[in-house]
mmCIF file of C-alpha atoms in Angstrom:
data_model
loop_
_atom_site.group_PDB
_atom_site.id
_atom_site.type_symbol
_atom_site.label_atom_id
_atom_site.label_comp_id
_atom_site.label_asym_id
_atom_site.label_seq_id
_atom_site.Cartn_x
_atom_site.Cartn_y
_atom_site.Cartn_z
ATOM 1 C CA MET A 552 55.124 82.803 241.640
ATOM 2 C CA MET A 553 56.235 84.363 238.288
ATOM 3 C CA PRO A 554 58.947 82.482 236.308
ATOM 4 C CA LEU A 555 62.389 84.298 236.347
ATOM 5 C CA THR A 556 63.582 85.471 232.999
ATOM 6 C CA LEU A 557 67.200 86.308 232.726
ATOM 7 C CA GLN A 558 67.832 85.078 229.179
ATOM 8 C CA ALA A 559 68.153 88.625 228.147
ATOM 9 C CA ALA A 560 71.317 89.199 230.560
ATOM 10 C CA LEU A 561 72.579 85.518 230.984
ATOM 11 C CA PRO A 562 72.934 82.723 228.526
ATOM 12 C CA ALA A 563 70.751 79.802 229.300
ATOM 13 C CA LEU A 564 72.925 76.732 230.280
ATOM 14 C CA ASP A 565 72.348 73.099 229.472
ATOM 15 C CA PRO A 566 71.609 71.247 232.744
ATOM 16 C CA ARG A 567 72.957 67.951 231.279
ATOM 17 C CA MET A 568 76.298 69.283 230.885
ATOM 18 C CA LEU A 569 79.126 71.761 232.339
ATOM 19 C CA ASP A 570 80.108 74.800 230.356
ATOM 20 C CA THR A 571 83.702 75.383 229.899
ATOM 21 C CA GLN A 572 83.998 77.892 232.665
ATOM 22 C CA ALA A 573 82.300 75.641 235.222
ATOM 23 C CA ASP A 574 84.505 72.620 234.003
ATOM 24 C CA ALA A 575 87.539 74.692 234.720
ATOM 25 C CA ALA A 576 86.225 75.655 238.064
ATOM 26 C CA VAL A 577 85.580 72.044 238.974
ATOM 27 C CA ARG A 578 89.292 71.268 238.069
ATOM 28 C CA ASP A 579 90.461 74.135 240.173
ATOM 29 C CA LEU A 580 88.557 73.052 243.291
ATOM 30 C CA MET A 581 89.752 69.335 242.926
ATOM 31 C CA ARG A 582 93.346 70.511 242.584
ATOM 32 C CA GLU A 583 93.141 72.837 245.527
ATOM 33 C CA GLY A 584 91.444 70.283 247.620
ATOM 34 C CA SER A 585 93.839 67.629 247.158
ATOM 35 C CA SER A 586 97.372 67.562 249.036
ATOM 36 C CA ALA A 587 100.440 68.459 247.094
ATOM 37 C CA ASN A 588 101.751 64.779 247.487
ATOM 38 C CA THR A 589 98.579 63.320 246.225
ATOM 39 C CA ALA A 590 98.434 65.541 243.200
ATOM 40 C CA ALA A 591 102.061 64.853 242.296
ATOM 41 C CA SER A 592 101.635 61.061 242.549
ATOM 42 C CA TYR A 593 98.461 61.561 240.162
ATOM 43 C CA ARG A 594 100.456 63.575 237.705
ATOM 44 C CA ALA A 595 103.351 60.921 237.669
ATOM 45 C CA ALA A 596 100.846 58.133 237.135
ATOM 46 C CA ILE A 597 99.136 59.724 234.214
ATOM 47 C CA ARG A 598 102.387 60.863 232.612
ATOM 48 C CA TYR A 599 103.320 57.051 232.879
ATOM 49 C CA TRP A 600 100.002 55.929 231.341
ATOM 50 C CA THR A 601 100.438 58.547 228.627
ATOM 51 C CA ALA A 602 103.823 57.364 227.630
ATOM 52 C CA TRP A 603 103.081 53.773 227.773
ATOM 53 C CA PHE A 604 99.958 53.957 225.789
ATOM 54 C CA GLU A 605 101.338 55.948 223.145
ATOM 55 C CA LEU A 606 104.365 53.736 222.730
ATOM 56 C CA ARG A 607 102.371 50.362 222.886
ATOM 57 C CA TYR A 608 99.718 51.537 220.533
ATOM 58 C CA GLY A 609 101.126 54.333 218.388
ATOM 59 C CA GLU A 610 98.155 56.702 219.075
ATOM 60 C CA PRO A 611 97.452 59.500 221.453
ATOM 61 C CA PHE A 612 96.323 58.770 224.987
ATOM 62 C CA ALA A 613 92.776 59.645 225.762
ATOM 63 C CA LEU A 614 90.140 58.688 228.101
ATOM 64 C CA PRO A 615 88.226 56.245 228.152
ATOM 65 C CA LEU A 616 90.402 53.469 227.426
ATOM 66 C CA PRO A 617 89.162 50.166 226.465
ATOM 67 C CA GLU A 618 89.356 47.286 228.956
ATOM 68 C CA THR A 619 91.654 45.457 226.840
ATOM 69 C CA ALA A 620 94.346 48.137 227.107
ATOM 70 C CA VAL A 621 94.168 48.109 230.757
ATOM 71 C CA ILE A 622 94.450 44.238 230.796
ATOM 72 C CA GLN A 623 97.301 44.623 228.514
ATOM 73 C CA PHE A 624 98.958 47.148 230.965
ATOM 74 C CA VAL A 625 98.617 44.595 233.941
ATOM 75 C CA VAL A 626 100.219 41.835 231.843
ATOM 76 C CA ASP A 627 102.904 44.205 230.741
ATOM 77 C CA HIS A 628 103.900 45.091 234.186
ATOM 78 C CA ALA A 629 102.736 42.123 236.594
ATOM 79 C CA GLN A 630 105.474 39.351 237.063
ATOM 80 C CA ARG A 631 104.151 35.762 236.549
ATOM 81 C CA SER A 632 105.774 32.328 237.229
ATOM 82 C CA THR A 633 106.621 30.237 234.217
ATOM 83 C CA GLU A 634 108.914 27.208 233.812
ATOM 84 C CA HIS A 635 111.768 29.553 233.018
ATOM 85 C CA GLY A 636 111.269 31.836 235.965
ATOM 86 C CA LEU A 637 109.440 35.149 236.455
ATOM 87 C CA LYS A 638 108.254 36.899 233.154
ATOM 88 C CA TRP A 639 106.491 40.018 232.201
ATOM 89 C CA GLU A 640 105.240 41.247 228.823
ATOM 90 C CA LEU A 641 106.824 44.727 228.422
ATOM 91 C CA PRO A 642 109.380 44.658 225.476
ATOM 92 C CA LEU A 643 112.766 45.588 226.442
ATOM 93 C CA ALA A 644 113.013 48.352 223.696
ATOM 94 C CA LEU A 645 109.734 49.962 225.136
ATOM 95 C CA ASP A 646 111.103 49.642 228.667
ATOM 96 C CA GLN A 647 114.232 51.414 227.500
ATOM 97 C CA GLU A 648 112.339 54.278 225.914
ATOM 98 C CA LEU A 649 110.133 54.713 228.939
ATOM 99 C CA VAL A 650 113.340 55.219 231.083
ATOM 100 C CA ARG A 651 114.989 57.405 228.284
ATOM 101 C CA LEU A 652 111.663 59.577 228.444
ATOM 102 C CA LYS A 653 111.990 59.633 232.272
ATOM 103 C CA ALA A 654 108.526 58.187 232.675
ATOM 104 C CA LYS A 655 110.068 55.675 234.964
ATOM 105 C CA GLY A 656 113.333 55.620 236.905
ATOM 106 C CA LYS A 657 114.939 52.286 235.929
ATOM 107 C CA LEU A 658 114.468 49.358 233.876
ATOM 108 C CA GLY A 659 112.562 46.450 235.123
ATOM 109 C CA PRO A 660 108.996 45.446 236.383
ATOM 110 C CA PRO A 661 107.499 47.870 238.875
ATOM 111 C CA SER A 662 106.660 46.929 242.599
ATOM 112 C CA LEU A 663 103.132 45.472 243.223
ATOM 113 C CA ASN A 664 102.331 48.761 245.028
ATOM 114 C CA THR A 665 103.272 50.936 241.944
ATOM 115 C CA LEU A 666 101.177 48.780 239.778
ATOM 116 C CA LEU A 667 98.007 49.022 242.066
ATOM 117 C CA GLN A 668 98.719 52.802 242.365
ATOM 118 C CA ARG A 669 98.598 53.270 238.654
ATOM 119 C CA LEU A 670 95.440 51.287 238.219
ATOM 120 C CA SER A 671 93.748 53.217 240.946
ATOM 121 C CA VAL A 672 94.622 56.709 239.437
ATOM 122 C CA LEU A 673 93.268 55.469 236.191
ATOM 123 C CA SER A 674 90.095 54.229 237.665
ATOM 124 C CA LYS A 675 89.664 57.722 239.437
ATOM 125 C CA ALA A 676 90.279 59.469 236.308
ATOM 126 C CA HIS A 677 87.564 57.768 234.531
ATOM 127 C CA GLU A 678 85.072 58.131 237.299
ATOM 128 C CA LEU A 679 85.925 61.944 237.557
ATOM 129 C CA HIS A 680 85.391 62.504 233.952
ATOM 130 C CA GLY A 681 82.056 60.439 233.826
ATOM 131 C CA HIS A 682 83.553 57.734 231.633
ATOM 132 C CA PRO A 683 82.773 54.039 231.952
ATOM 133 C CA ASN A 684 85.462 52.531 234.037
ATOM 134 C CA PRO A 685 87.488 49.836 232.499
ATOM 135 C CA CYS A 686 89.119 49.037 235.795
ATOM 136 C CA ARG A 687 85.648 47.894 237.307
ATOM 137 C CA GLY A 688 84.805 45.217 234.821
ATOM 138 C CA ALA A 689 84.399 41.848 236.208
ATOM 139 C CA ARG A 690 87.353 40.510 234.063
ATOM 140 C CA MET A 691 89.748 43.298 235.447
ATOM 141 C CA ARG A 692 88.514 42.921 239.030
ATOM 142 C CA GLU A 693 89.216 39.092 238.808
ATOM 143 C CA LEU A 694 92.644 39.695 237.030
ATOM 144 C CA VAL A 695 93.831 42.076 239.850
ATOM 145 C CA ALA A 696 92.616 39.663 242.595
ATOM 146 C CA LYS A 697 94.483 36.752 241.150
ATOM 147 C CA THR A 698 97.656 39.019 240.349
ATOM 148 C CA ARG A 699 97.612 39.999 244.244
ATOM 149 C CA ARG A 700 97.216 36.297 245.114
ATOM 150 C CA ALA A 701 99.996 35.261 242.780
ATOM 151 C CA TYR A 702 102.324 37.712 244.393
ATOM 152 C CA ALA A 703 101.180 36.693 247.828
ATOM 153 C CA ARG A 704 101.987 33.097 247.084
ATOM 154 C CA ARG A 705 105.592 34.253 246.073
ATOM 155 C CA GLY A 706 105.901 35.941 249.351
ATOM 156 C CA VAL A 707 105.472 39.250 247.863
ATOM 157 C CA ALA A 708 102.822 41.561 249.285
ATOM 158 C CA PRO A 709 102.152 45.333 249.047
ATOM 159 C CA ALA A 710 105.213 47.026 250.562
ATOM 160 C CA LYS A 711 104.833 48.581 253.793
ATOM 161 C CA LYS A 712 107.619 50.987 255.300
ATOM 162 C CA VAL A 713 109.504 49.790 258.340
ATOM 163 C CA ALA A 714 107.926 50.857 261.731
ATOM 164 C CA LEU A 715 110.010 53.269 263.809
ATOM 165 C CA THR A 716 109.124 51.817 267.324
ATOM 166 C CA ARG A 717 110.797 53.005 270.541
ATOM 167 C CA GLU A 718 114.276 51.542 270.316
ATOM 168 C CA PRO A 719 114.933 52.604 266.629
ATOM 169 C CA LEU A 720 113.345 56.026 267.239
ATOM 170 C CA GLN A 721 115.607 56.393 270.157
ATOM 171 C CA ALA A 722 118.559 55.564 267.824
ATOM 172 C CA LEU A 723 117.459 58.316 265.462
ATOM 173 C CA LEU A 724 117.251 60.833 268.517
ATOM 174 C CA ALA A 725 120.689 59.836 269.699
ATOM 175 C CA THR A 726 122.045 61.295 266.276
ATOM 176 C CA CYS A 727 120.653 64.663 266.891
ATOM 177 C CA ASP A 728 123.329 66.733 268.362
ATOM 178 C CA ASP A 729 123.121 70.179 270.077
ATOM 179 C CA SER A 730 123.459 72.226 266.783
ATOM 180 C CA LEU A 731 120.457 74.221 265.652
ATOM 181 C CA ARG A 732 119.746 71.626 263.085
ATOM 182 C CA GLY A 733 120.048 68.783 265.534
ATOM 183 C CA VAL A 734 117.655 70.458 267.969
ATOM 184 C CA ARG A 735 115.168 70.891 265.216
ATOM 185 C CA ASP A 736 115.294 67.366 263.968
ATOM 186 C CA ARG A 737 114.895 66.142 267.627
ATOM 187 C CA ALA A 738 111.787 68.303 268.091
ATOM 188 C CA LEU A 739 110.241 67.441 264.824
ATOM 189 C CA LEU A 740 110.741 63.491 265.152
ATOM 190 C CA LEU A 741 109.305 63.562 268.681
ATOM 191 C CA PHE A 742 106.513 65.982 267.622
ATOM 192 C CA ALA A 743 105.592 63.781 264.663
ATOM 193 C CA TRP A 744 105.726 60.438 266.698
ATOM 194 C CA ALA A 745 104.543 61.322 270.292
ATOM 195 C CA SER A 746 101.497 63.250 269.061
ATOM 196 C CA GLY A 747 100.165 60.028 267.434
ATOM 197 C CA GLY A 748 102.203 59.455 264.305
ATOM 198 C CA ARG A 749 101.394 62.551 262.425
ATOM 199 C CA ARG A 750 101.445 62.426 258.713
ATOM 200 C CA ARG A 751 104.239 64.629 257.056
ATOM 201 C CA SER A 752 101.739 67.075 255.662
ATOM 202 C CA GLU A 753 100.278 67.554 259.209
ATOM 203 C CA VAL A 754 103.607 68.357 260.417
ATOM 204 C CA ALA A 755 104.245 70.730 257.842
ATOM 205 C CA ARG A 756 100.944 72.628 258.859
ATOM 206 C CA ALA A 757 101.851 72.728 262.552
ATOM 207 C CA THR A 758 102.271 76.565 263.639
ATOM 208 C CA VAL A 759 102.831 78.456 266.822
ATOM 209 C CA GLU A 760 99.195 79.412 266.564
ATOM 210 C CA ASN A 761 97.637 75.982 266.424
ATOM 211 C CA THR A 762 100.124 74.561 268.916
ATOM 212 C CA PRO A 763 99.707 76.765 271.968
ATOM 213 C CA ARG A 764 101.563 76.103 275.189
ATOM 214 C CA THR A 765 99.548 74.342 278.075
ATOM 215 C CA ALA A 766 100.411 73.646 281.726
ATOM 216 C CA ASP A 767 101.567 70.153 280.611
ATOM 217 C CA GLY A 768 103.411 71.234 277.230
ATOM 218 C CA PHE A 769 101.674 72.061 274.108
ATOM 219 C CA LEU A 770 98.265 71.005 272.383
ATOM 220 C CA PHE A 771 98.291 70.714 268.618
ATOM 221 C CA SER A 772 94.982 71.360 266.843
ATOM 222 C CA LEU A 773 95.073 69.220 263.829
ATOM 223 C CA GLY A 774 92.214 70.582 261.785
ATOM 224 C CA GLN A 775 92.375 69.236 258.338
ATOM 225 C CA SER A 776 93.878 65.864 257.624
ATOM 226 C CA LYS A 777 93.736 63.030 255.236
ATOM 227 C CA THR A 778 90.574 61.658 257.219
ATOM 228 C CA ASN A 779 89.151 65.054 257.696
ATOM 229 C CA GLN A 780 89.496 66.891 254.219
ATOM 230 C CA ALA A 781 86.925 69.295 255.059
ATOM 231 C CA GLY A 782 88.521 70.463 258.245
ATOM 232 C CA THR A 783 85.522 70.205 260.433
ATOM 233 C CA THR A 784 85.950 70.606 264.125
ATOM 234 C CA ARG A 785 85.992 67.091 265.848
ATOM 235 C CA ALA A 786 86.436 66.021 269.375
ATOM 236 C CA ASN A 787 89.866 64.251 268.698
ATOM 237 C CA ASP A 788 91.375 66.992 266.896
ATOM 238 C CA GLN A 789 93.474 67.992 269.905
ATOM 239 C CA LYS A 790 96.909 66.197 270.008
ATOM 240 C CA PRO A 791 99.070 66.735 273.351
ATOM 241 C CA ILE A 792 102.625 67.353 273.159
ATOM 242 C CA VAL A 793 103.945 66.423 276.503
ATOM 243 C CA GLY A 794 106.997 64.971 278.099
ATOM 244 C CA MET A 795 110.242 64.606 276.041
ATOM 245 C CA ALA A 796 108.256 65.714 273.045
ATOM 246 C CA ALA A 797 107.259 69.028 274.793
ATOM 247 C CA GLN A 798 110.743 69.651 276.101
ATOM 248 C CA ALA A 799 112.254 69.115 272.757
ATOM 249 C CA LEU A 800 109.728 71.537 271.050
ATOM 250 C CA ASP A 801 110.415 74.172 273.735
ATOM 251 C CA ALA A 802 114.157 73.906 273.169
ATOM 252 C CA TRP A 803 113.653 74.304 269.408
ATOM 253 C CA LEU A 804 111.468 77.299 269.735
ATOM 254 C CA ARG A 805 113.868 79.087 272.103
ATOM 255 C CA ALA A 806 116.845 78.290 270.104
ATOM 256 C CA SER A 807 115.307 79.199 266.760
ATOM 257 C CA GLY A 808 113.474 82.245 268.074
ATOM 258 C CA ILE A 809 110.185 81.312 266.303
ATOM 259 C CA ALA A 810 107.477 83.184 267.849
ATOM 260 C CA GLN A 811 104.923 82.875 265.093
ATOM 261 C CA GLY A 812 103.971 81.014 261.998
ATOM 262 C CA PRO A 813 105.155 77.359 261.051
ATOM 263 C CA LEU A 814 106.995 75.573 263.733
ATOM 264 C CA PHE A 815 109.442 73.621 261.588
ATOM 265 C CA ARG A 816 111.690 75.501 259.252
ATOM 266 C CA ARG A 817 114.862 75.069 257.264
ATOM 267 C CA VAL A 818 118.110 75.720 258.814
ATOM 268 C CA ARG A 819 120.608 77.547 256.361
ATOM 269 C CA ARG A 820 124.298 77.896 256.530
ATOM 270 C CA GLY A 821 125.319 79.982 259.675
ATOM 271 C CA ASP A 822 122.351 78.987 261.700
ATOM 272 C CA VAL A 823 120.020 81.088 259.800
ATOM 273 C CA VAL A 824 116.440 80.008 260.250
ATOM 274 C CA GLY A 825 114.802 80.103 256.792
ATOM 275 C CA GLU A 826 111.377 79.144 255.233
ATOM 276 C CA PRO A 827 108.940 76.565 256.427
ATOM 277 C CA LEU A 828 110.000 72.872 255.844
ATOM 278 C CA ALA A 829 107.912 71.401 252.937
ATOM 279 C CA ALA A 830 106.136 68.109 253.781
ATOM 280 C CA ALA A 831 108.782 66.056 251.939
ATOM 281 C CA ALA A 832 111.454 67.151 253.871
ATOM 282 C CA LEU A 833 110.218 65.112 256.845
ATOM 283 C CA ARG A 834 110.834 62.046 254.783
ATOM 284 C CA ASP A 835 114.269 63.249 254.016
ATOM 285 C CA ILE A 836 114.921 64.066 257.625
ATOM 286 C CA VAL A 837 113.785 60.556 258.623
ATOM 287 C CA GLN A 838 116.080 58.852 255.966
ATOM 288 C CA GLU A 839 119.037 60.905 256.869
ATOM 289 C CA ARG A 840 118.831 60.232 260.514
ATOM 290 C CA CYS A 841 118.202 56.347 259.949
ATOM 291 C CA LYS A 842 121.426 56.465 257.841
ATOM 292 C CA LEU A 843 123.238 58.271 260.524
ATOM 293 C CA ALA A 844 122.102 55.858 263.155
ATOM 294 C CA GLY A 845 123.025 52.886 260.982
ATOM 295 C CA LEU A 846 119.413 51.396 260.756
ATOM 296 C CA GLN A 847 118.933 48.960 257.892
ATOM 297 C CA GLY A 848 115.431 48.849 256.148
ATOM 298 C CA ASP A 849 113.086 50.867 253.942
ATOM 299 C CA PHE A 850 112.119 53.962 256.156
ATOM 300 C CA SER A 851 110.112 56.905 255.351
ATOM 301 C CA ALA A 852 108.002 59.599 257.190
ATOM 302 C CA HIS A 853 105.223 56.971 257.470
ATOM 303 C CA SER A 854 107.548 54.842 259.615
ATOM 304 C CA LEU A 855 106.702 57.489 262.595
ATOM 305 C CA ARG A 856 103.146 56.672 262.146
ATOM 306 C CA SER A 857 103.281 52.847 261.890
ATOM 307 C CA GLY A 858 105.943 52.960 264.630
ATOM 308 C CA PHE A 859 103.663 54.776 267.086
ATOM 309 C CA VAL A 860 100.682 52.342 266.481
ATOM 310 C CA THR A 861 103.076 49.242 266.646
ATOM 311 C CA GLU A 862 104.479 50.455 269.822
ATOM 312 C CA ALA A 863 101.123 51.282 271.495
ATOM 313 C CA GLY A 864 100.330 47.486 270.759
ATOM 314 C CA ARG A 865 103.507 46.431 272.425
ATOM 315 C CA GLN A 866 102.728 48.345 275.431
ATOM 316 C CA ASN A 867 98.954 47.138 275.371
ATOM 317 C CA VAL A 868 97.511 50.577 275.076
ATOM 318 C CA PRO A 869 93.862 50.363 274.539
ATOM 319 C CA LEU A 870 92.976 50.601 270.731
ATOM 320 C CA GLY A 871 90.533 53.369 271.381
ATOM 321 C CA ASP A 872 93.066 55.579 273.048
ATOM 322 C CA THR A 873 95.639 54.848 270.136
ATOM 323 C CA MET A 874 93.140 55.816 267.494
ATOM 324 C CA ALA A 875 92.097 58.956 269.462
ATOM 325 C CA LEU A 876 95.753 60.195 268.913
ATOM 326 C CA THR A 877 96.275 58.784 265.452
ATOM 327 C CA GLY A 878 92.889 59.840 264.050
ATOM 328 C CA HIS A 879 92.652 56.638 261.918
ATOM 329 C CA ALA A 880 88.978 56.414 260.439
ATOM 330 C CA SER A 881 89.293 52.595 259.886
ATOM 331 C CA VAL A 882 89.791 50.197 262.621
ATOM 332 C CA ALA A 883 90.949 47.663 260.066
ATOM 333 C CA THR A 884 93.856 49.832 258.969
ATOM 334 C CA VAL A 885 95.246 50.381 262.459
ATOM 335 C CA MET A 886 94.676 46.871 263.754
ATOM 336 C CA GLY A 887 97.233 45.671 261.209
ATOM 337 C CA TYR A 888 100.201 47.609 263.064
ATOM 338 C CA PHE A 889 98.472 47.300 266.380
ATOM 339 C CA ARG A 890 98.396 43.486 266.277
ATOM 340 C CA ALA A 891 101.800 43.337 264.801
ATOM 341 C CA GLY A 892 103.119 45.157 267.990
ATOM 342 C CA ALA A 893 101.035 43.172 270.517
ATOM 343 C CA ALA A 894 101.917 39.675 268.898
ATOM 344 C CA ALA A 895 105.300 39.555 270.422
ATOM 345 C CA GLN A 896 103.853 40.245 273.936
ATOM 346 C CA SER A 897 101.085 37.744 273.780
ATOM 347 C CA ARG A 898 101.115 35.122 276.485
ATOM 348 C CA ALA A 899 100.044 32.664 273.662
ATOM 349 C CA ALA A 900 103.369 33.147 272.066
ATOM 350 C CA ARG A 901 105.115 32.289 275.337
ATOM 351 C CA LEU A 902 103.386 29.110 276.589
ATOM 352 C CA LEU A 903 106.556 27.279 276.987
ATOM 353 C CA ASP A 904 108.202 30.069 278.870
ATOM 354 C CA GLU A 905 105.527 30.006 281.628
ATOM 355 C CA PRO A 906 106.039 28.188 284.920
ATOM 356 C CA ASP A 907 104.053 24.872 284.755
ATOM 357 C CA SER A 908 101.871 25.361 287.913
ATOM 358 C CA GLY A 909 98.926 23.333 286.913
ATOM 359 C CA PRO A 910 97.923 19.774 288.168
ATOM 360 C CA ARG A 911 100.087 16.701 287.102
#
């Protein structure tokens, strides 16, 4: 075969590096393929790294960072026990400046969750840009592992949102009156919970078209999700909306007059149905309804998901049936919630309550 010669028409590329146009295209694809919430959290983390690094070292933030700088970041933000109580190394003046620059919301050490998330974002940034990763070094991995252990010994673990199991969910539903907004919120909460604890981005993508009516209620076709980023067709993508959830969704569609497009939308003054709800709106609705119901605790949209799995454990639903609805890819992830729900129902926890019918 004769070799192709296009040099006259196209400039030859160096196969060892991306040209400017290709590099920009990669960034566009990465941005488009990430959820809005993920992209926003990454931007916030990098903004914080940039502000902290430039204030701490007096020079511009640029990748790759040396491992020593990342270690300094950990000790600046992780609390440790001393004879004088808990201590961290971030100077107060620097902390105040970070708040003034709005790189952080308030003074004081971040939660363990926040610290670990910022390290994770920095690690991914290095790997995506092809740099040596300072977060993967043996010293750093040991420091992070021991930091986790230190927090755990103090009774502090990475925070999880409070689960909305059956009883607290019913309390939320009781706050949903017959107003158009109340009808919408009831339908939204039941849709998200009863279909397997849908993520807020998944709820925002629910439409009339991908949630057709069936003889039993509705059938939501999930499509793309956190564990199916490519949106490939899978057997468990069909999520039934039946019973109370179907009745509530039907009531919302009839009251709102929605016949096509997104299911859940804003309700404006005068009961005007507006634009589709953003994913973040689900968090706001959950928190508002929790407040109206008088529930105490740290609730979020994820509380619906964890609540569904925990309740399934309480009611001894087989794990496989639960995962078929939730779409969890990891058994280990779902088992944490599942076992928490099942533990209170375990016979082993109630040995003293059982009648003693054995031989004496």
